[in-house]
Amino acid sequence: MDWYSSIFELIDMRSFSNLWYWIALATLWSTASHWVLGVPYDMVLRARRVGGQAETDLEDITRVNVNRLLYIGRVSGLWILAMVSFVLSGLLVLAIWYRVEFAQAMFLLAFPMTIVGALSLSTAKLIESEGGTGDLLQKRLGRQRLYTQMIGTVSIFVTAVWGMYQNITIGVLGG
């Protein structure tokens, strides 16, 4: 038996039984809920508590990130939508029709993040149209974070259920 076979027997390389996949899933959603529209959420909390310069800093960084998101959406939004649709439908076909576990795992990461991305773009448009400052801006960013966490919770639940199903099915049926 060569070392390559020994390593792959020791470490299960399937997606849903791999610890690294679950660490990546947790890190993805933790990061997504902390960085709301590219703004670290601790800045929102600090602006709410302290006000003054912290609030000005929050408004500035939010303005920069909102303008950046909207510029990307206006300039290349259609191309990004086409590429994301192509990748997601490719993953979905591989996941459902061909039962590729890696495609299932990637789809369960990418699809909910696409929803969060669309929601972020929508929130950025709202902030721009309202001229979001002060309490209204903090409220919008807080609501965006809450929605991201809700999507993340549902996504983690669905991924865990599907992953357990896959592991049980492969474990019982042997592949």
Tab-separated table of N, CA and C in Angstrom:
chain	number	residue	atom	x	y	z
A	1	MET	N	0.850	-1.178	0.000
A	1	MET	CA	0.000	0.000	0.000
A	1	MET	C	0.898	1.244	0.000
A	2	ASP	N	0.654	2.143	-0.928
A	2	ASP	CA	1.474	3.348	-1.003
A	2	ASP	C	0.954	4.426	-0.060
A	3	TRP	N	1.736	5.450	0.141
A	3	TRP	CA	1.387	6.512	1.095
A	3	TRP	C	0.161	7.296	0.648
A	4	TYR	N	-0.026	7.428	-0.671
A	4	TYR	CA	-1.182	8.162	-1.200
A	4	TYR	C	-2.486	7.475	-0.788
A	5	SER	N	-2.553	6.191	-0.929
A	5	SER	CA	-3.745	5.423	-0.538
A	5	SER	C	-3.952	5.476	0.972
A	6	SER	N	-2.866	5.428	1.719
A	6	SER	CA	-2.962	5.489	3.179
A	6	SER	C	-3.567	6.808	3.642
A	7	ILE	N	-3.130	7.902	3.038
A	7	ILE	CA	-3.645	9.224	3.416
A	7	ILE	C	-5.124	9.330	3.087
A	8	PHE	N	-5.515	8.867	1.893
A	8	PHE	CA	-6.919	8.989	1.509
A	8	PHE	C	-7.825	8.030	2.269
A	9	GLU	N	-7.283	6.964	2.808
A	9	GLU	CA	-8.074	6.109	3.698
A	9	GLU	C	-8.232	6.756	5.061
A	10	LEU	N	-7.194	7.450	5.495
A	10	LEU	CA	-7.217	8.113	6.800
A	10	LEU	C	-8.119	9.344	6.790
A	11	ILE	N	-8.029	10.125	5.736
A	11	ILE	CA	-8.802	11.367	5.631
A	11	ILE	C	-9.876	11.165	4.579
A	12	ASP	N	-11.119	11.287	4.979
A	12	ASP	CA	-12.224	11.143	4.040
A	12	ASP	C	-12.314	12.410	3.206
A	13	MET	N	-12.177	12.302	1.897
A	13	MET	CA	-12.126	13.472	1.031
A	13	MET	C	-13.495	13.879	0.482
A	14	ARG	N	-14.546	13.224	0.907
A	14	ARG	CA	-15.879	13.648	0.467
A	14	ARG	C	-16.231	14.965	1.157
A	15	SER	N	-17.045	15.764	0.530
A	15	SER	CA	-17.327	17.114	1.013
A	15	SER	C	-18.035	17.140	2.365
A	16	PHE	N	-19.151	16.432	2.476
A	16	PHE	CA	-19.982	16.572	3.668
A	16	PHE	C	-19.433	15.847	4.891
A	17	SER	N	-18.483	14.961	4.698
A	17	SER	CA	-17.880	14.312	5.858
A	17	SER	C	-16.507	14.899	6.171
A	18	ASN	N	-16.148	15.945	5.470
A	18	ASN	CA	-14.856	16.576	5.671
A	18	ASN	C	-14.998	17.741	6.655
A	19	LEU	N	-14.209	17.712	7.699
A	19	LEU	CA	-14.255	18.764	8.710
A	19	LEU	C	-13.986	20.132	8.115
A	20	TRP	N	-13.107	20.224	7.128
A	20	TRP	CA	-12.755	21.519	6.540
A	20	TRP	C	-13.938	22.176	5.845
A	21	TYR	N	-14.819	21.375	5.282
A	21	TYR	CA	-16.012	21.946	4.659
A	21	TYR	C	-16.881	22.655	5.701
A	22	TRP	N	-17.060	22.037	6.845
A	22	TRP	CA	-17.899	22.620	7.890
A	22	TRP	C	-17.230	23.837	8.515
A	23	ILE	N	-15.907	23.817	8.622
A	23	ILE	CA	-15.188	25.000	9.097
A	23	ILE	C	-15.350	26.137	8.097
A	24	ALA	N	-15.245	25.825	6.804
A	24	ALA	CA	-15.424	26.846	5.766
A	24	ALA	C	-16.845	27.411	5.789
A	25	LEU	N	-17.840	26.553	5.995
A	25	LEU	CA	-19.232	27.004	6.066
A	25	LEU	C	-19.436	27.957	7.235
A	26	ALA	N	-18.929	27.593	8.402
A	26	ALA	CA	-19.059	28.449	9.582
A	26	ALA	C	-18.319	29.770	9.395
A	27	THR	N	-17.129	29.716	8.819
A	27	THR	CA	-16.348	30.930	8.585
A	27	THR	C	-17.036	31.833	7.574
A	28	LEU	N	-17.590	31.243	6.532
A	28	LEU	CA	-18.295	32.010	5.504
A	28	LEU	C	-19.435	32.822	6.110
A	29	TRP	N	-20.276	32.165	6.908
A	29	TRP	CA	-21.436	32.863	7.462
A	29	TRP	C	-21.059	33.814	8.591
A	30	SER	N	-20.054	33.471	9.346
A	30	SER	CA	-19.570	34.378	10.384
A	30	SER	C	-19.032	35.667	9.762
A	31	THR	N	-18.256	35.522	8.716
A	31	THR	CA	-17.689	36.682	8.021
A	31	THR	C	-18.782	37.495	7.341
A	32	ALA	N	-19.725	36.813	6.696
A	32	ALA	CA	-20.808	37.512	5.993
A	32	ALA	C	-21.670	38.323	6.951
A	33	SER	N	-21.891	37.825	8.158
A	33	SER	CA	-22.731	38.568	9.100
A	33	SER	C	-21.946	39.646	9.838
A	34	HIS	N	-20.633	39.559	9.847
A	34	HIS	CA	-19.837	40.612	10.496
A	34	HIS	C	-19.585	41.787	9.549
A	35	TRP	N	-19.315	41.492	8.281
A	35	TRP	CA	-19.041	42.539	7.298
A	35	TRP	C	-20.321	42.848	6.533
A	36	VAL	N	-21.080	43.809	7.005
A	36	VAL	CA	-22.353	44.195	6.392
A	36	VAL	C	-22.070	45.281	5.363
A	37	LEU	N	-22.307	44.987	4.105
A	37	LEU	CA	-21.988	45.891	2.990
A	37	LEU	C	-20.523	46.306	3.004
A	38	GLY	N	-19.664	45.449	3.476
A	38	GLY	CA	-18.243	45.770	3.557
A	38	GLY	C	-17.856	46.581	4.772
A	39	VAL	N	-18.812	46.826	5.651
A	39	VAL	CA	-18.569	47.608	6.866
A	39	VAL	C	-18.557	46.651	8.055
A	40	PRO	N	-17.489	46.659	8.849
A	40	PRO	CA	-17.498	45.788	10.031
A	40	PRO	C	-18.594	46.221	11.004
A	41	TYR	N	-19.348	45.245	11.495
A	41	TYR	CA	-20.506	45.574	12.325
A	41	TYR	C	-20.123	46.220	13.656
A	42	ASP	N	-18.902	45.997	14.125
A	42	ASP	CA	-18.499	46.652	15.372
A	42	ASP	C	-18.462	48.171	15.212
A	43	MET	N	-18.271	48.666	13.974
A	43	MET	CA	-18.336	50.116	13.736
A	43	MET	C	-19.751	50.643	13.943
A	44	VAL	N	-20.744	49.845	13.558
A	44	VAL	CA	-22.144	50.237	13.754
A	44	VAL	C	-22.438	50.321	15.254
A	45	LEU	N	-21.993	49.312	15.984
A	45	LEU	CA	-22.217	49.307	17.435
A	45	LEU	C	-21.504	50.470	18.120
A	46	ARG	N	-20.279	50.747	17.691
A	46	ARG	CA	-19.522	51.853	18.281
A	46	ARG	C	-20.179	53.194	17.958
A	47	ALA	N	-20.666	53.361	16.734
A	47	ALA	CA	-21.345	54.602	16.351
A	47	ALA	C	-22.623	54.784	17.160
A	48	ARG	N	-23.320	53.697	17.408
A	48	ARG	CA	-24.560	53.744	18.187
A	48	ARG	C	-24.270	54.125	19.642
A	49	ARG	N	-23.188	53.551	20.187
A	49	ARG	CA	-22.834	53.803	21.592
A	49	ARG	C	-22.189	55.158	21.806
A	50	VAL	N	-21.193	55.477	20.979
A	50	VAL	CA	-20.356	56.648	21.220
A	50	VAL	C	-20.842	57.879	20.465
A	51	GLY	N	-21.220	57.691	19.185
A	51	GLY	CA	-21.615	58.824	18.352
A	51	GLY	C	-20.392	59.624	17.939
A	52	GLY	N	-20.593	60.866	17.577
A	52	GLY	CA	-19.494	61.762	17.237
A	52	GLY	C	-18.654	61.258	16.081
A	53	GLN	N	-17.346	61.166	16.318
A	53	GLN	CA	-16.404	60.754	15.278
A	53	GLN	C	-16.662	59.322	14.810
A	54	ALA	N	-17.068	58.454	15.712
A	54	ALA	CA	-17.368	57.069	15.334
A	54	ALA	C	-18.529	57.025	14.340
A	55	GLU	N	-19.519	57.887	14.539
A	55	GLU	CA	-20.658	57.943	13.626
A	55	GLU	C	-20.245	58.517	12.265
A	56	THR	N	-19.397	59.508	12.289
A	56	THR	CA	-18.873	60.087	11.049
A	56	THR	C	-18.062	59.056	10.278
A	57	ASP	N	-17.228	58.295	10.997
A	57	ASP	CA	-16.441	57.247	10.352
A	57	ASP	C	-17.342	56.188	9.721
A	58	LEU	N	-18.392	55.802	10.431
A	58	LEU	CA	-19.342	54.825	9.906
A	58	LEU	C	-20.000	55.349	8.631
A	59	GLU	N	-20.438	56.587	8.647
A	59	GLU	CA	-21.087	57.171	7.469
A	59	GLU	C	-20.133	57.233	6.288
A	60	ASP	N	-18.869	57.567	6.567
A	60	ASP	CA	-17.877	57.665	5.488
A	60	ASP	C	-17.584	56.311	4.859
A	61	ILE	N	-17.311	55.328	5.699
A	61	ILE	CA	-16.974	54.011	5.153
A	61	ILE	C	-18.186	53.373	4.467
A	62	THR	N	-19.372	53.634	4.985
A	62	THR	CA	-20.577	53.107	4.348
A	62	THR	C	-20.793	53.780	3.000
A	63	ARG	N	-20.590	55.084	2.946
A	63	ARG	CA	-20.750	55.812	1.687
A	63	ARG	C	-19.798	55.266	0.623
A	64	VAL	N	-18.546	55.049	1.004
A	64	VAL	CA	-17.558	54.507	0.067
A	64	VAL	C	-17.983	53.120	-0.421
A	65	ASN	N	-18.385	52.251	0.478
A	65	ASN	CA	-18.767	50.888	0.101
A	65	ASN	C	-20.065	50.839	-0.697
A	66	VAL	N	-21.024	51.690	-0.339
A	66	VAL	CA	-22.280	51.747	-1.092
A	66	VAL	C	-22.005	52.229	-2.508
A	67	ASN	N	-21.208	53.277	-2.649
A	67	ASN	CA	-20.872	53.772	-3.988
A	67	ASN	C	-20.122	52.723	-4.801
A	68	ARG	N	-19.234	51.988	-4.155
A	68	ARG	CA	-18.474	50.940	-4.822
A	68	ARG	C	-19.399	49.820	-5.301
A	69	LEU	N	-20.292	49.352	-4.430
A	69	LEU	CA	-21.236	48.291	-4.805
A	69	LEU	C	-22.146	48.721	-5.951
A	70	LEU	N	-22.672	49.930	-5.853
A	70	LEU	CA	-23.587	50.411	-6.886
A	70	LEU	C	-22.867	50.630	-8.206
A	71	TYR	N	-21.634	51.108	-8.154
A	71	TYR	CA	-20.857	51.295	-9.384
A	71	TYR	C	-20.625	49.945	-10.075
A	72	ILE	N	-20.221	48.954	-9.304
A	72	ILE	CA	-20.000	47.618	-9.879
A	72	ILE	C	-21.310	47.069	-10.448
A	73	GLY	N	-22.400	47.262	-9.719
A	73	GLY	CA	-23.702	46.789	-10.190
A	73	GLY	C	-24.151	47.473	-11.461
A	74	ARG	N	-23.889	48.770	-11.570
A	74	ARG	CA	-24.330	49.518	-12.756
A	74	ARG	C	-23.440	49.253	-13.957
A	75	VAL	N	-22.155	49.121	-13.733
A	75	VAL	CA	-21.223	48.951	-14.849
A	75	VAL	C	-21.209	47.520	-15.365
A	76	SER	N	-21.122	46.550	-14.458
A	76	SER	CA	-20.978	45.167	-14.922
A	76	SER	C	-21.983	44.221	-14.284
A	77	GLY	N	-23.072	44.756	-13.792
A	77	GLY	CA	-24.076	43.933	-13.113
A	77	GLY	C	-24.680	42.864	-13.991
A	78	LEU	N	-24.932	43.194	-15.252
A	78	LEU	CA	-25.534	42.221	-16.160
A	78	LEU	C	-24.574	41.065	-16.444
A	79	TRP	N	-23.307	41.378	-16.605
A	79	TRP	CA	-22.307	40.330	-16.840
A	79	TRP	C	-22.128	39.461	-15.597
A	80	ILE	N	-22.107	40.096	-14.443
A	80	ILE	CA	-21.977	39.332	-13.194
A	80	ILE	C	-23.189	38.422	-13.007
A	81	LEU	N	-24.375	38.951	-13.282
A	81	LEU	CA	-25.600	38.144	-13.187
A	81	LEU	C	-25.542	36.949	-14.128
A	82	ALA	N	-25.082	37.174	-15.354
A	82	ALA	CA	-24.974	36.077	-16.323
A	82	ALA	C	-23.970	35.027	-15.860
A	83	MET	N	-22.813	35.467	-15.371
A	83	MET	CA	-21.789	34.517	-14.919
A	83	MET	C	-22.259	33.728	-13.699
A	84	VAL	N	-22.858	34.418	-12.741
A	84	VAL	CA	-23.341	33.745	-11.528
A	84	VAL	C	-24.449	32.755	-11.887
A	85	SER	N	-25.342	33.151	-12.783
A	85	SER	CA	-26.408	32.246	-13.215
A	85	SER	C	-25.835	31.014	-13.905
A	86	PHE	N	-24.825	31.214	-14.741
A	86	PHE	CA	-24.183	30.094	-15.430
A	86	PHE	C	-23.537	29.130	-14.437
A	87	VAL	N	-22.785	29.682	-13.494
A	87	VAL	CA	-22.085	28.842	-12.510
A	87	VAL	C	-23.085	28.108	-11.619
A	88	LEU	N	-24.089	28.834	-11.124
A	88	LEU	CA	-25.077	28.191	-10.248
A	88	LEU	C	-25.868	27.118	-10.976
A	89	SER	N	-26.274	27.383	-12.241
A	89	SER	CA	-27.018	26.342	-12.945
A	89	SER	C	-26.134	25.159	-13.284
A	90	GLY	N	-24.859	25.413	-13.576
A	90	GLY	CA	-23.936	24.301	-13.800
A	90	GLY	C	-23.771	23.452	-12.548
A	91	LEU	N	-23.596	24.119	-11.418
A	91	LEU	CA	-23.488	23.389	-10.150
A	91	LEU	C	-24.766	22.608	-9.849
A	92	LEU	N	-25.906	23.224	-10.111
A	92	LEU	CA	-27.183	22.563	-9.830
A	92	LEU	C	-27.370	21.321	-10.706
A	93	VAL	N	-27.020	21.412	-11.982
A	93	VAL	CA	-27.126	20.246	-12.866
A	93	VAL	C	-26.181	19.145	-12.397
A	94	LEU	N	-24.947	19.514	-12.073
A	94	LEU	CA	-23.997	18.511	-11.578
A	94	LEU	C	-24.472	17.915	-10.248
A	95	ALA	N	-25.060	18.737	-9.415
A	95	ALA	CA	-25.490	18.286	-8.090
A	95	ALA	C	-26.702	17.360	-8.161
A	96	ILE	N	-27.673	17.724	-8.969
A	96	ILE	CA	-28.918	16.953	-8.998
A	96	ILE	C	-28.866	15.824	-10.025
A	97	TRP	N	-28.543	16.147	-11.260
A	97	TRP	CA	-28.600	15.158	-12.321
A	97	TRP	C	-27.479	14.132	-12.208
A	98	TYR	N	-26.251	14.618	-11.969
A	98	TYR	CA	-25.098	13.714	-11.924
A	98	TYR	C	-24.704	13.311	-10.499
A	99	ARG	N	-25.346	13.873	-9.516
A	99	ARG	CA	-25.124	13.554	-8.106
A	99	ARG	C	-23.661	13.694	-7.670
A	100	VAL	N	-23.036	14.777	-8.114
A	100	VAL	CA	-21.654	15.065	-7.734
A	100	VAL	C	-21.686	15.753	-6.371
A	101	GLU	N	-21.117	15.120	-5.376
A	101	GLU	CA	-21.196	15.643	-4.007
A	101	GLU	C	-20.494	16.985	-3.870
A	102	PHE	N	-19.377	17.157	-4.541
A	102	PHE	CA	-18.658	18.430	-4.477
A	102	PHE	C	-19.521	19.562	-5.032
A	103	ALA	N	-20.245	19.310	-6.116
A	103	ALA	CA	-21.135	20.323	-6.694
A	103	ALA	C	-22.286	20.631	-5.734
A	104	GLN	N	-22.789	19.618	-5.052
A	104	GLN	CA	-23.842	19.844	-4.055
A	104	GLN	C	-23.325	20.759	-2.950
A	105	ALA	N	-22.122	20.466	-2.481
A	105	ALA	CA	-21.534	21.252	-1.395
A	105	ALA	C	-21.293	22.694	-1.823
A	106	MET	N	-20.770	22.880	-3.025
A	106	MET	CA	-20.498	24.238	-3.506
A	106	MET	C	-21.798	25.009	-3.757
A	107	PHE	N	-22.814	24.326	-4.278
A	107	PHE	CA	-24.097	24.989	-4.497
A	107	PHE	C	-24.702	25.443	-3.169
A	108	LEU	N	-24.591	24.603	-2.149
A	108	LEU	CA	-25.142	24.961	-0.842
A	108	LEU	C	-24.369	26.101	-0.172
A	109	LEU	N	-23.164	26.379	-0.630
A	109	LEU	CA	-22.425	27.559	-0.176
A	109	LEU	C	-22.772	28.774	-1.033
A	110	ALA	N	-22.786	28.589	-2.350
A	110	ALA	CA	-22.883	29.714	-3.278
A	110	ALA	C	-24.289	30.297	-3.410
A	111	PHE	N	-25.311	29.459	-3.459
A	111	PHE	CA	-26.665	29.969	-3.694
A	111	PHE	C	-27.139	30.928	-2.600
A	112	PRO	N	-27.013	30.572	-1.312
A	112	PRO	CA	-27.459	31.523	-0.289
A	112	PRO	C	-26.615	32.815	-0.279
A	113	MET	N	-25.325	32.694	-0.617
A	113	MET	CA	-24.498	33.896	-0.671
A	113	MET	C	-24.904	34.800	-1.826
A	114	THR	N	-25.453	34.208	-2.882
A	114	THR	CA	-25.978	34.994	-3.997
A	114	THR	C	-27.193	35.800	-3.538
A	115	ILE	N	-28.026	35.187	-2.715
A	115	ILE	CA	-29.187	35.893	-2.165
A	115	ILE	C	-28.714	37.051	-1.286
A	116	VAL	N	-27.699	36.805	-0.464
A	116	VAL	CA	-27.148	37.868	0.387
A	116	VAL	C	-26.555	38.983	-0.474
A	117	GLY	N	-25.900	38.627	-1.561
A	117	GLY	CA	-25.340	39.635	-2.459
A	117	GLY	C	-26.420	40.496	-3.081
A	118	ALA	N	-27.506	39.891	-3.528
A	118	ALA	CA	-28.621	40.653	-4.104
A	118	ALA	C	-29.262	41.549	-3.042
A	119	LEU	N	-29.400	41.023	-1.838
A	119	LEU	CA	-29.953	41.814	-0.733
A	119	LEU	C	-29.035	42.989	-0.390
A	120	SER	N	-27.743	42.768	-0.445
A	120	SER	CA	-26.778	43.841	-0.183
A	120	SER	C	-26.892	44.941	-1.223
A	121	LEU	N	-27.047	44.559	-2.472
A	121	LEU	CA	-27.215	45.548	-3.539
A	121	LEU	C	-28.492	46.347	-3.339
A	122	SER	N	-29.547	45.676	-2.944
A	122	SER	CA	-30.818	46.349	-2.676
A	122	SER	C	-30.694	47.323	-1.498
A	123	THR	N	-30.026	46.891	-0.451
A	123	THR	CA	-29.817	47.760	0.709
A	123	THR	C	-28.953	48.953	0.341
A	124	ALA	N	-27.938	48.746	-0.488
A	124	ALA	CA	-27.087	49.847	-0.935
A	124	ALA	C	-27.899	50.880	-1.711
A	125	LYS	N	-28.815	50.416	-2.561
A	125	LYS	CA	-29.683	51.350	-3.296
A	125	LYS	C	-30.568	52.136	-2.347
A	126	LEU	N	-31.103	51.464	-1.325
A	126	LEU	CA	-31.932	52.148	-0.331
A	126	LEU	C	-31.142	53.211	0.416
A	127	ILE	N	-29.937	52.859	0.833
A	127	ILE	CA	-29.106	53.808	1.579
A	127	ILE	C	-28.774	55.003	0.702
A	128	GLU	N	-28.473	54.762	-0.572
A	128	GLU	CA	-28.166	55.871	-1.482
A	128	GLU	C	-29.382	56.769	-1.689
A	129	SER	N	-30.550	56.166	-1.911
A	129	SER	CA	-31.745	56.968	-2.181
A	129	SER	C	-32.211	57.747	-0.953
A	130	GLU	N	-32.006	57.178	0.232
A	130	GLU	CA	-32.410	57.861	1.466
A	130	GLU	C	-31.351	58.837	1.960
A	131	GLY	N	-30.152	58.741	1.390
A	131	GLY	CA	-29.062	59.552	1.907
A	131	GLY	C	-28.719	59.141	3.325
A	132	GLY	N	-28.725	57.835	3.567
A	132	GLY	CA	-28.603	57.247	4.889
A	132	GLY	C	-27.498	57.828	5.760
A	133	THR	N	-27.913	58.407	6.866
A	133	THR	CA	-26.988	58.893	7.888
A	133	THR	C	-27.608	58.626	9.253
A	134	GLY	N	-26.790	58.693	10.260
A	134	GLY	CA	-27.267	58.602	11.639
A	134	GLY	C	-28.005	57.330	11.961
A	135	ASP	N	-29.118	57.495	12.670
A	135	ASP	CA	-29.905	56.348	13.133
A	135	ASP	C	-30.481	55.521	11.988
A	136	LEU	N	-30.890	56.203	10.925
A	136	LEU	CA	-31.460	55.488	9.785
A	136	LEU	C	-30.420	54.561	9.154
A	137	LEU	N	-29.198	55.036	9.009
A	137	LEU	CA	-28.120	54.213	8.462
A	137	LEU	C	-27.831	53.020	9.367
A	138	GLN	N	-27.754	53.257	10.652
A	138	GLN	CA	-27.498	52.174	11.607
A	138	GLN	C	-28.619	51.143	11.565
A	139	LYS	N	-29.843	51.618	11.422
A	139	LYS	CA	-30.994	50.724	11.338
A	139	LYS	C	-30.927	49.868	10.069
A	140	ARG	N	-30.580	50.484	8.945
A	140	ARG	CA	-30.468	49.745	7.677
A	140	ARG	C	-29.374	48.672	7.757
A	141	LEU	N	-28.224	49.048	8.307
A	141	LEU	CA	-27.125	48.091	8.417
A	141	LEU	C	-27.483	46.965	9.398
A	142	GLY	N	-28.168	47.302	10.476
A	142	GLY	CA	-28.616	46.285	11.433
A	142	GLY	C	-29.610	45.326	10.811
A	143	ARG	N	-30.525	45.858	9.999
A	143	ARG	CA	-31.515	45.017	9.338
A	143	ARG	C	-30.840	44.112	8.297
A	144	GLN	N	-29.873	44.670	7.573
A	144	GLN	CA	-29.127	43.859	6.602
A	144	GLN	C	-28.405	42.710	7.301
A	145	ARG	N	-27.825	43.015	8.466
A	145	ARG	CA	-27.140	41.962	9.225
A	145	ARG	C	-28.123	40.899	9.697
A	146	LEU	N	-29.276	41.319	10.182
A	146	LEU	CA	-30.289	40.366	10.644
A	146	LEU	C	-30.736	39.454	9.504
A	147	TYR	N	-31.007	40.034	8.328
A	147	TYR	CA	-31.424	39.222	7.185
A	147	TYR	C	-30.317	38.251	6.765
A	148	THR	N	-29.075	38.718	6.802
A	148	THR	CA	-27.948	37.845	6.470
A	148	THR	C	-27.861	36.689	7.454
A	149	GLN	N	-28.058	36.973	8.732
A	149	GLN	CA	-28.017	35.912	9.737
A	149	GLN	C	-29.173	34.939	9.567
A	150	MET	N	-30.339	35.436	9.200
A	150	MET	CA	-31.485	34.547	8.968
A	150	MET	C	-31.227	33.628	7.776
A	151	ILE	N	-30.715	34.186	6.692
A	151	ILE	CA	-30.388	33.382	5.523
A	151	ILE	C	-29.306	32.368	5.886
A	152	GLY	N	-28.322	32.799	6.660
A	152	GLY	CA	-27.245	31.911	7.096
A	152	GLY	C	-27.745	30.772	7.956
A	153	THR	N	-28.659	31.060	8.846
A	153	THR	CA	-29.218	30.023	9.724
A	153	THR	C	-29.962	28.969	8.913
A	154	VAL	N	-30.798	29.425	7.999
A	154	VAL	CA	-31.532	28.480	7.146
A	154	VAL	C	-30.552	27.693	6.280
A	155	SER	N	-29.556	28.374	5.740
A	155	SER	CA	-28.565	27.711	4.894
A	155	SER	C	-27.785	26.651	5.653
A	156	ILE	N	-27.348	26.965	6.854
A	156	ILE	CA	-26.600	25.996	7.655
A	156	ILE	C	-27.487	24.801	8.005
A	157	PHE	N	-28.742	25.057	8.336
A	157	PHE	CA	-29.664	23.972	8.650
A	157	PHE	C	-29.869	23.054	7.449
A	158	VAL	N	-30.160	23.637	6.295
A	158	VAL	CA	-30.394	22.836	5.087
A	158	VAL	C	-29.127	22.063	4.717
A	159	THR	N	-27.976	22.713	4.805
A	159	THR	CA	-26.717	22.050	4.487
A	159	THR	C	-26.439	20.902	5.455
A	160	ALA	N	-26.721	21.115	6.735
A	160	ALA	CA	-26.499	20.060	7.726
A	160	ALA	C	-27.421	18.870	7.481
A	161	VAL	N	-28.684	19.140	7.186
A	161	VAL	CA	-29.630	18.049	6.920
A	161	VAL	C	-29.211	17.287	5.664
A	162	TRP	N	-28.880	18.032	4.607
A	162	TRP	CA	-28.465	17.364	3.367
A	162	TRP	C	-27.159	16.599	3.575
A	163	GLY	N	-26.224	17.188	4.305
A	163	GLY	CA	-24.955	16.519	4.582
A	163	GLY	C	-25.143	15.248	5.383
A	164	MET	N	-26.016	15.286	6.400
A	164	MET	CA	-26.294	14.073	7.176
A	164	MET	C	-26.944	13.008	6.302
A	165	TYR	N	-27.870	13.419	5.458
A	165	TYR	CA	-28.513	12.481	4.539
A	165	TYR	C	-27.476	11.824	3.630
A	166	GLN	N	-26.581	12.634	3.077
A	166	GLN	CA	-25.539	12.105	2.191
A	166	GLN	C	-24.626	11.138	2.950
A	167	ASN	N	-24.209	11.511	4.138
A	167	ASN	CA	-23.312	10.652	4.916
A	167	ASN	C	-23.980	9.346	5.314
A	168	ILE	N	-25.250	9.404	5.686
A	168	ILE	CA	-25.981	8.190	6.056
A	168	ILE	C	-26.182	7.304	4.822
A	169	THR	N	-26.578	7.920	3.716
A	169	THR	CA	-26.813	7.178	2.477
A	169	THR	C	-25.541	6.494	1.995
A	170	ILE	N	-24.448	7.240	1.973
A	170	ILE	CA	-23.188	6.669	1.511
A	170	ILE	C	-22.673	5.649	2.505
A	171	GLY	N	-22.867	5.930	3.809
A	171	GLY	CA	-22.428	4.987	4.835
A	171	GLY	C	-23.194	3.679	4.812
A	172	VAL	N	-24.517	3.746	4.591
A	172	VAL	CA	-25.360	2.556	4.604
A	172	VAL	C	-25.229	1.786	3.295
A	173	LEU	N	-25.285	2.534	2.186
A	173	LEU	CA	-25.266	1.877	0.876
A	173	LEU	C	-23.854	1.623	0.372
A	174	GLY	N	-22.869	2.239	1.026
A	174	GLY	CA	-21.488	1.995	0.649
A	174	GLY	C	-21.049	2.729	-0.605
A	175	GLY	N	-21.677	3.846	-0.902
A	175	GLY	CA	-21.208	4.639	-2.037
A	175	GLY	C	-22.283	4.807	-3.002
